[in-house]
Short mmCIF file of C-alpha atoms and ligand atoms in Angstrom, two decimals:
data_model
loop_
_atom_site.label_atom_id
_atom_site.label_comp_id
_atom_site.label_asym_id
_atom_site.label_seq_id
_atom_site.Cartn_x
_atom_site.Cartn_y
_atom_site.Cartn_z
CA UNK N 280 125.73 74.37 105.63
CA UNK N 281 126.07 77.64 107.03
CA UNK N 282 129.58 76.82 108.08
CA UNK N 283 130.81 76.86 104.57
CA UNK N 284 130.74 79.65 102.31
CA UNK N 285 131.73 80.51 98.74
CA UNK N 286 132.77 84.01 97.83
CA UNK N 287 134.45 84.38 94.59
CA UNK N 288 136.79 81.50 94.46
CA UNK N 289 137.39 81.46 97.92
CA UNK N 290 136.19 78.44 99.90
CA UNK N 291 135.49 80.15 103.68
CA UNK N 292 135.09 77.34 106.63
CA UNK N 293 134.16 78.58 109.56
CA UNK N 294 135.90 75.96 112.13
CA UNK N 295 134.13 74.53 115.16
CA UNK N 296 134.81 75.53 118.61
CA UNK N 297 136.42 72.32 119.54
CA UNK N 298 138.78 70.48 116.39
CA UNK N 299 139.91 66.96 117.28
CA UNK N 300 139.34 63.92 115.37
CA UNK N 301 135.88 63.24 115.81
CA UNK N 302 135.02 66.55 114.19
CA UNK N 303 137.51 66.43 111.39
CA UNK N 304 135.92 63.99 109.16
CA UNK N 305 132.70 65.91 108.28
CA UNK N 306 134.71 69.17 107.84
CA UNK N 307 136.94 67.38 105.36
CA UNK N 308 134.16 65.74 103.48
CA UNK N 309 132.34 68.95 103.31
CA UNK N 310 135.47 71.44 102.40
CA UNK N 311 135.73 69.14 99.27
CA UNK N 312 132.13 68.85 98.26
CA UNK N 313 132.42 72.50 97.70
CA UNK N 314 136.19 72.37 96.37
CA UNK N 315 135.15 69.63 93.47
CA UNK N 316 131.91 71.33 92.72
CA UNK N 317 132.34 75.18 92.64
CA UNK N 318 135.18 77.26 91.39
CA UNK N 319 136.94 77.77 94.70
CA UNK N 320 140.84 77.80 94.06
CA UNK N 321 141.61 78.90 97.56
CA UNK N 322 140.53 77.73 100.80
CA UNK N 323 140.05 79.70 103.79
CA UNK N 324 140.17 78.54 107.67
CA UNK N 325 138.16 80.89 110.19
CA UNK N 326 139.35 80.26 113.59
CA UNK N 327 137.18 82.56 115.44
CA UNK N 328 135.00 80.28 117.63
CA UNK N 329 137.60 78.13 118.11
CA UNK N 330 139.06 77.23 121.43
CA UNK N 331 140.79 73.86 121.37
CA UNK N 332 142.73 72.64 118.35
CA UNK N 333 145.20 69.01 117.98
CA UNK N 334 146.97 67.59 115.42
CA UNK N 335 143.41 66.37 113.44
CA UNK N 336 143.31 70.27 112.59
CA UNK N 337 146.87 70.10 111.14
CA UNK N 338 145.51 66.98 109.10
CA UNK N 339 142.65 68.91 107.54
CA UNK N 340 144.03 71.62 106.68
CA UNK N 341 147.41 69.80 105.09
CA UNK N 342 144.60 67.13 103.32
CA UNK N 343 143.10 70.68 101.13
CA UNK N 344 146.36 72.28 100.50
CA UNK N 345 146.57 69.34 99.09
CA UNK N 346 143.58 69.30 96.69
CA UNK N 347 143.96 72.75 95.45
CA UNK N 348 147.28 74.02 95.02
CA UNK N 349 148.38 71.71 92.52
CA UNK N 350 145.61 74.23 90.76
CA UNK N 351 147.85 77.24 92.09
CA UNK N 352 145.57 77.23 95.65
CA UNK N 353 146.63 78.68 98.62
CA UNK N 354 145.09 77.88 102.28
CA UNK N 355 144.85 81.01 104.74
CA UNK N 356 143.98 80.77 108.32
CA UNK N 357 142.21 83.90 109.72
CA UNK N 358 141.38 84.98 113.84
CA UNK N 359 144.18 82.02 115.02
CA UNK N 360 144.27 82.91 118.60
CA UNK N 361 147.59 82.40 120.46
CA UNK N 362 147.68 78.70 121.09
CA UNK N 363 146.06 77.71 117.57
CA UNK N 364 149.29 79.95 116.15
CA UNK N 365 151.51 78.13 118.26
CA UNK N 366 149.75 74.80 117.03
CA UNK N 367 149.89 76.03 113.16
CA UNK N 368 153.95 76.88 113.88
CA UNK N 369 155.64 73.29 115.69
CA UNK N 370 153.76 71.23 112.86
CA UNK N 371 155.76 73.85 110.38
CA UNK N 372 152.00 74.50 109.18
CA UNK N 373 152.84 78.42 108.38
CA UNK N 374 155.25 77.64 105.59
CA UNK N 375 152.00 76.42 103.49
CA UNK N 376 149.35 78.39 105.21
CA UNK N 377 149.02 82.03 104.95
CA UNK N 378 148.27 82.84 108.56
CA UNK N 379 146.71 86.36 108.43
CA UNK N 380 145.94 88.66 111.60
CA UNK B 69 152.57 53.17 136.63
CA UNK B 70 150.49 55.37 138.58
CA UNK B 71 148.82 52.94 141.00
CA UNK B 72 145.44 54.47 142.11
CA UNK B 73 145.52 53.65 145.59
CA UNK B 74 143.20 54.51 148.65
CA UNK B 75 144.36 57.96 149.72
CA UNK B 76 145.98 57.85 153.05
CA UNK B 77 145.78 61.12 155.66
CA UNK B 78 148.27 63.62 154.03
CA UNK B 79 150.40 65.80 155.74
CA UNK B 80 150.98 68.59 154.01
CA UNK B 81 155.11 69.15 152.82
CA UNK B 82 156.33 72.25 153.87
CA UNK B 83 154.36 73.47 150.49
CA UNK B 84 150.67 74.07 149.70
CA UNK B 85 150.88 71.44 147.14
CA UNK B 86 147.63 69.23 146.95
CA UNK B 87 147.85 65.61 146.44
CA UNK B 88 145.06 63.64 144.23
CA UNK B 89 144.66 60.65 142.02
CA UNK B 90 142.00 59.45 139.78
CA UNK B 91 141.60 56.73 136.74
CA UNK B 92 138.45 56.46 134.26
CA UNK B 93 137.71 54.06 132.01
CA UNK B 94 135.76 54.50 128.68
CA UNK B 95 135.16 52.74 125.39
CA UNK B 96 136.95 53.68 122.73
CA UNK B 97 135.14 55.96 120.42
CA UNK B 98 135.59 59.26 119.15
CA UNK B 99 132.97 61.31 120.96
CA UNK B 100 135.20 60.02 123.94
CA UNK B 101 138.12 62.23 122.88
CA UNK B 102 136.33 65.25 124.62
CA UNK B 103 135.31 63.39 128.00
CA UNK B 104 139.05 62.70 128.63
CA UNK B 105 140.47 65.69 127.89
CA UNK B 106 137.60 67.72 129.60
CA UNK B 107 138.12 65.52 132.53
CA UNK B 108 141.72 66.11 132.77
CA UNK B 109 141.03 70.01 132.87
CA UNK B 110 139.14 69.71 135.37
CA UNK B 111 141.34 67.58 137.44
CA UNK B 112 143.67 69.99 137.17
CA UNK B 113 141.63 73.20 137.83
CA UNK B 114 142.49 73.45 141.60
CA UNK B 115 145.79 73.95 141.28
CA UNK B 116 145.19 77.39 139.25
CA UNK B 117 146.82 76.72 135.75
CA UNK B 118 147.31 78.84 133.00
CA UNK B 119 145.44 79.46 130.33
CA UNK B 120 148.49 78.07 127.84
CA UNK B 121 149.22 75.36 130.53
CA UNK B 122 145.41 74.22 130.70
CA UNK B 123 145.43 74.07 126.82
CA UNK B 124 148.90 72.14 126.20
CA UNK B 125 147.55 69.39 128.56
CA UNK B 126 144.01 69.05 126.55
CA UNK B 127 146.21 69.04 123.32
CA UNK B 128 148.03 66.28 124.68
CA UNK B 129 145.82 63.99 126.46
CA UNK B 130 143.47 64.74 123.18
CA UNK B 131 146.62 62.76 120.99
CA UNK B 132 147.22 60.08 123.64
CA UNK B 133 143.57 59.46 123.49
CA UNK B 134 142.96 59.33 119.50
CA UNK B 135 146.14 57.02 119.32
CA UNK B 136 144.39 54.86 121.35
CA UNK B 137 141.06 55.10 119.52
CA UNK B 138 141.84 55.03 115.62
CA UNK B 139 145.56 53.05 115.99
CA UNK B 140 145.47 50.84 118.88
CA UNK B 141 141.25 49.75 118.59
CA UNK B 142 141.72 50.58 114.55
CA UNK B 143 138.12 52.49 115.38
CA UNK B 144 137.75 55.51 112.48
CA UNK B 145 135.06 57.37 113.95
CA UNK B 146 133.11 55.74 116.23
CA UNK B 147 130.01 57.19 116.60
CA UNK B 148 128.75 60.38 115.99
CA UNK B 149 130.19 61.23 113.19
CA UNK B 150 128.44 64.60 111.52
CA UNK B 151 126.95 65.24 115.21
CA UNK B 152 124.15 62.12 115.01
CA UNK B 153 124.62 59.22 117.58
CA UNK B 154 124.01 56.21 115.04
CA UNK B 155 127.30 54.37 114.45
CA UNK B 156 129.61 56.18 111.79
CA UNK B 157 130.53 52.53 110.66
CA UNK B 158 128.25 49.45 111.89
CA UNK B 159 131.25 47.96 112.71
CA UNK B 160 133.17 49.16 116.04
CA UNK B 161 135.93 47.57 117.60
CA UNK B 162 135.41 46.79 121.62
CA UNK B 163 138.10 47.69 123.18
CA UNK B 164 139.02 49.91 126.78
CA UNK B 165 141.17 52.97 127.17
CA UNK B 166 142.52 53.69 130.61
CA UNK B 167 143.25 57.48 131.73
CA UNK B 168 145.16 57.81 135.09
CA UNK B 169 146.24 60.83 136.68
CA UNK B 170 148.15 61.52 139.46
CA UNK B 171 148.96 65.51 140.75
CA UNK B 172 151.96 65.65 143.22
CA UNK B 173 153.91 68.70 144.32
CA UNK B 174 152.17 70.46 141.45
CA UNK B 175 153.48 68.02 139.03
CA UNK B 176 150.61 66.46 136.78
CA UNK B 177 150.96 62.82 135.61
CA UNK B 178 149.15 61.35 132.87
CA UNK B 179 148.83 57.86 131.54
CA UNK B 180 146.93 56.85 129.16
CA UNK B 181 146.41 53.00 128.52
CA UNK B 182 145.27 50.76 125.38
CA UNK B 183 145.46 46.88 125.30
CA UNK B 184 145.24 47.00 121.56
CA UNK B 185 147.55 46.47 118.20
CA UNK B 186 150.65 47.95 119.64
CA UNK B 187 153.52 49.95 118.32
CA UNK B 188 155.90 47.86 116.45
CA UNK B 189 158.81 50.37 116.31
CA UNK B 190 158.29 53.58 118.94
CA UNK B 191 161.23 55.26 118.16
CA UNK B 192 159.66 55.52 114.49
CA UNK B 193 156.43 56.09 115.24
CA UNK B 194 157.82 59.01 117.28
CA UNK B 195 159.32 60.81 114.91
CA UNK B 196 157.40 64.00 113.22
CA UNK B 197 155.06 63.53 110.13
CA UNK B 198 155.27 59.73 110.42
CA UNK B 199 152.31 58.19 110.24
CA UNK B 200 150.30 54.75 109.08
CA UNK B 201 147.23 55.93 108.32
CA UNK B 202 147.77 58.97 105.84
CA UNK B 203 145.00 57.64 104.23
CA UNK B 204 142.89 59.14 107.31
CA UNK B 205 144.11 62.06 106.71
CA UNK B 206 146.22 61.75 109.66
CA UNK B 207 149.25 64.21 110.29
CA UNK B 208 152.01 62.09 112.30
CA UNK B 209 151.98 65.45 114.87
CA UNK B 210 150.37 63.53 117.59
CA UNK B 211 153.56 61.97 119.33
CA UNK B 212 155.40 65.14 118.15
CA UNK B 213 152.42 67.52 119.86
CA UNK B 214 152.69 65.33 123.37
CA UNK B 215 156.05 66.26 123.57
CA UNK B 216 156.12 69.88 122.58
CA UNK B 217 153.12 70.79 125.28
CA UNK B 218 154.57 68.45 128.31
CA UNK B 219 157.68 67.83 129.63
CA UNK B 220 158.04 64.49 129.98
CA UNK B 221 156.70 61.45 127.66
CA UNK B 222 157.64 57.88 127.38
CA UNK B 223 156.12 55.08 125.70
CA UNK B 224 155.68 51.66 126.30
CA UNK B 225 154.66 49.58 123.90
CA UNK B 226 154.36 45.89 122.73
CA UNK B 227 153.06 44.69 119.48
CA UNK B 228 149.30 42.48 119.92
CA UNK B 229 149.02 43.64 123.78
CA UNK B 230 148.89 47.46 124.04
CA UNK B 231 150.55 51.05 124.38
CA UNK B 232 150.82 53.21 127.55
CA UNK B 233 151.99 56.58 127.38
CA UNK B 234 152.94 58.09 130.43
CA UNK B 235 153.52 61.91 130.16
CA UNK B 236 154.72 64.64 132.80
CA UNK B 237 153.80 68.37 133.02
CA UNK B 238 155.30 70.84 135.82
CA UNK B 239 152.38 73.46 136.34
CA UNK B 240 153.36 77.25 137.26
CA UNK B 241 153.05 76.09 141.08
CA UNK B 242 155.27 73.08 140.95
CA UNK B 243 158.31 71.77 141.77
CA UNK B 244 160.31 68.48 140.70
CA UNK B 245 162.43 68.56 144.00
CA UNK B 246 160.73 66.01 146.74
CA UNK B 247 162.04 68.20 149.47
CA UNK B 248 161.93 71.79 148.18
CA UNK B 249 159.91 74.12 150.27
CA UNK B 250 160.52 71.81 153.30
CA UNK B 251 161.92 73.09 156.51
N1 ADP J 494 148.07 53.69 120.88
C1 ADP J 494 148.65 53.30 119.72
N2 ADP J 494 148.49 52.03 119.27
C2 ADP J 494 149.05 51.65 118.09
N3 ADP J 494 149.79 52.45 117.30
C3 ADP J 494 149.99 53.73 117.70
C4 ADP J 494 149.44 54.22 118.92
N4 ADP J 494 149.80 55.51 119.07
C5 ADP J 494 150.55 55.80 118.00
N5 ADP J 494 150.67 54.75 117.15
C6 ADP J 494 151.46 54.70 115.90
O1 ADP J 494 152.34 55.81 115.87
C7 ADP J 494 152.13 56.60 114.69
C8 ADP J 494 152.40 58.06 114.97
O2 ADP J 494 151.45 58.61 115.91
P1 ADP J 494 151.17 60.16 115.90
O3 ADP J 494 152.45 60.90 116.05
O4 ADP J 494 150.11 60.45 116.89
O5 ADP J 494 150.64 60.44 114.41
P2 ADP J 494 149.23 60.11 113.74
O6 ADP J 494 148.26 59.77 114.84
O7 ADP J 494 148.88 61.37 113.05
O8 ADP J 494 149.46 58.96 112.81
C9 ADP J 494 150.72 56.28 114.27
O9 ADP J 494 150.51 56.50 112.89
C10 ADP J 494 150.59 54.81 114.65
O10 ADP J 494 151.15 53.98 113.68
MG1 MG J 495 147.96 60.75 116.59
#
């Protein structure tokens, strides 16, 4: 899947343009395929095409901080636009996630 | 209760606030999460929202509607799952979710309806990061996310019969008061 990408040990999903429950699942089951099977350590949320975000998004991204970093992982979310950053802060989201600009 | 009644002639209120109603009904399955919230944009368009005021309603009415879906109809992904249209799981719970909305004096209201399992204890279920289904990787933000993004929520729930959520959101244009902007 083009969406997912391994450089180094980074684990690099490039989110949809819409996150919401329906699409969570197969980003989740995917994200980990890679995490078991290659040396990723950290995982890596591209928000760039995305335009609407709920609380499914907070669930993924909670559900692999919680697979790696009892391996010393960290989760960074890259191009959050204003509302996704407003999303990642209520759910308290940027005291595990690295939110970069 | 927003009662979706046939829309008599409207004088206009001193304001240039625009009056509408309308209620859809839809099975209760993920790929159904968009539809309601897209629908609800859209409803709302006319009246010029914001950007950040157009998203914080599709946030919400996206929770309401997923509450409905995986808790109240207990229905994991319906179909679609992985963007095919075959059934995620053979098995999918019938079930009905009503979305009405009302737009008064600039003042959007939103219900949205489930006649399934039922909340057992809302103030709980309220509160932020509780959930019962962390197995689903669920976050508990969804009750917490309604509130932050409208201004008004309340829940009614009983246990075996259903949940309706009934939210409130002033847009830039509106006004609480009945008789503001009147002569
Ligand atoms: N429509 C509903 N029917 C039954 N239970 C519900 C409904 N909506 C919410 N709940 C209950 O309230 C809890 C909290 O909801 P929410 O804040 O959206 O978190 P989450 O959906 O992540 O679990 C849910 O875990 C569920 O137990
Ligand atoms: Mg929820």
């Amino acid at each position: 899947m083009e969406d997912f990408k391994v450089i180094d040990n980074y684990l690099m999903v490039k989110m949809p343009e819409e996150i919401d429950h329906h699409k969570a699942a197969y980003i989740s089951e995917y994200a980990d395929k890679y995490i078991l099977k290659d040396t990723v350590e950290n995982v890596v949320f591209d928000f760039e095409d995305t335009r609407f975000m709920d609380s499914s998004g907070i669930g993924i991204i909670v559900g692999r901080y919680r697979k790696i970093s009892c391996f010393g992982g960290k989760v960074f979310a890259i191009h959050a636009d204003r509302q996704i950053k407003r999303i990642l802060h209520i759910s308290g989201l940027h005291k595990i996630l690295e939110i970069m600009e | 209760m927003i009662e979706v009644k046939t829309q008599m002639p409207y004088v206009l209120q001193g304001g240039n606030y625009m009056k509408n109603e309308m209620c859809m009904e839809f099975d209760a399955i993920s790929t159904n999460e968009s539809l309601a919230r897209v629908a609800v944009a859209s409803f709302i368009a006319p009246l010029n929202p914001t950007l950040e005021e157009i998203s914080d309603v599709k946030t919400a009415v996206s929770e309401a509607v997923t509450n409905a879906i995986i808790h109240g109809y207990e229905n994991t992904y319906g179909y679609g799952c992985h963007g095919i249209s075959k059934p995620a799981y053979v098995e999918v719970n019938e079930g009905k979710v009503t979305l009405r909305c009302k737009i008064e004096r600039g003042i959007l209201c939103v219900e949205v309806e489930d006649k399934g399992a039922g909340i057992e204890n809302v103030g709980k279920a309220m509160e932020p990061l509780f959930t019962t289904k962390p197995q689903l990787e669920r976050s508990g933000m969804g009750f917490a996310f309604m509130e932050a993004f409208m201004d008004d929520l309340e829940v009614e729930s009983v246990v075996g019969v259903g949940t309706k959520v009934m939210m409130k959101k002033k847009l830039r244009c509106g006004t609480w008061l009945e008789h503001e902007g009147e002569e």
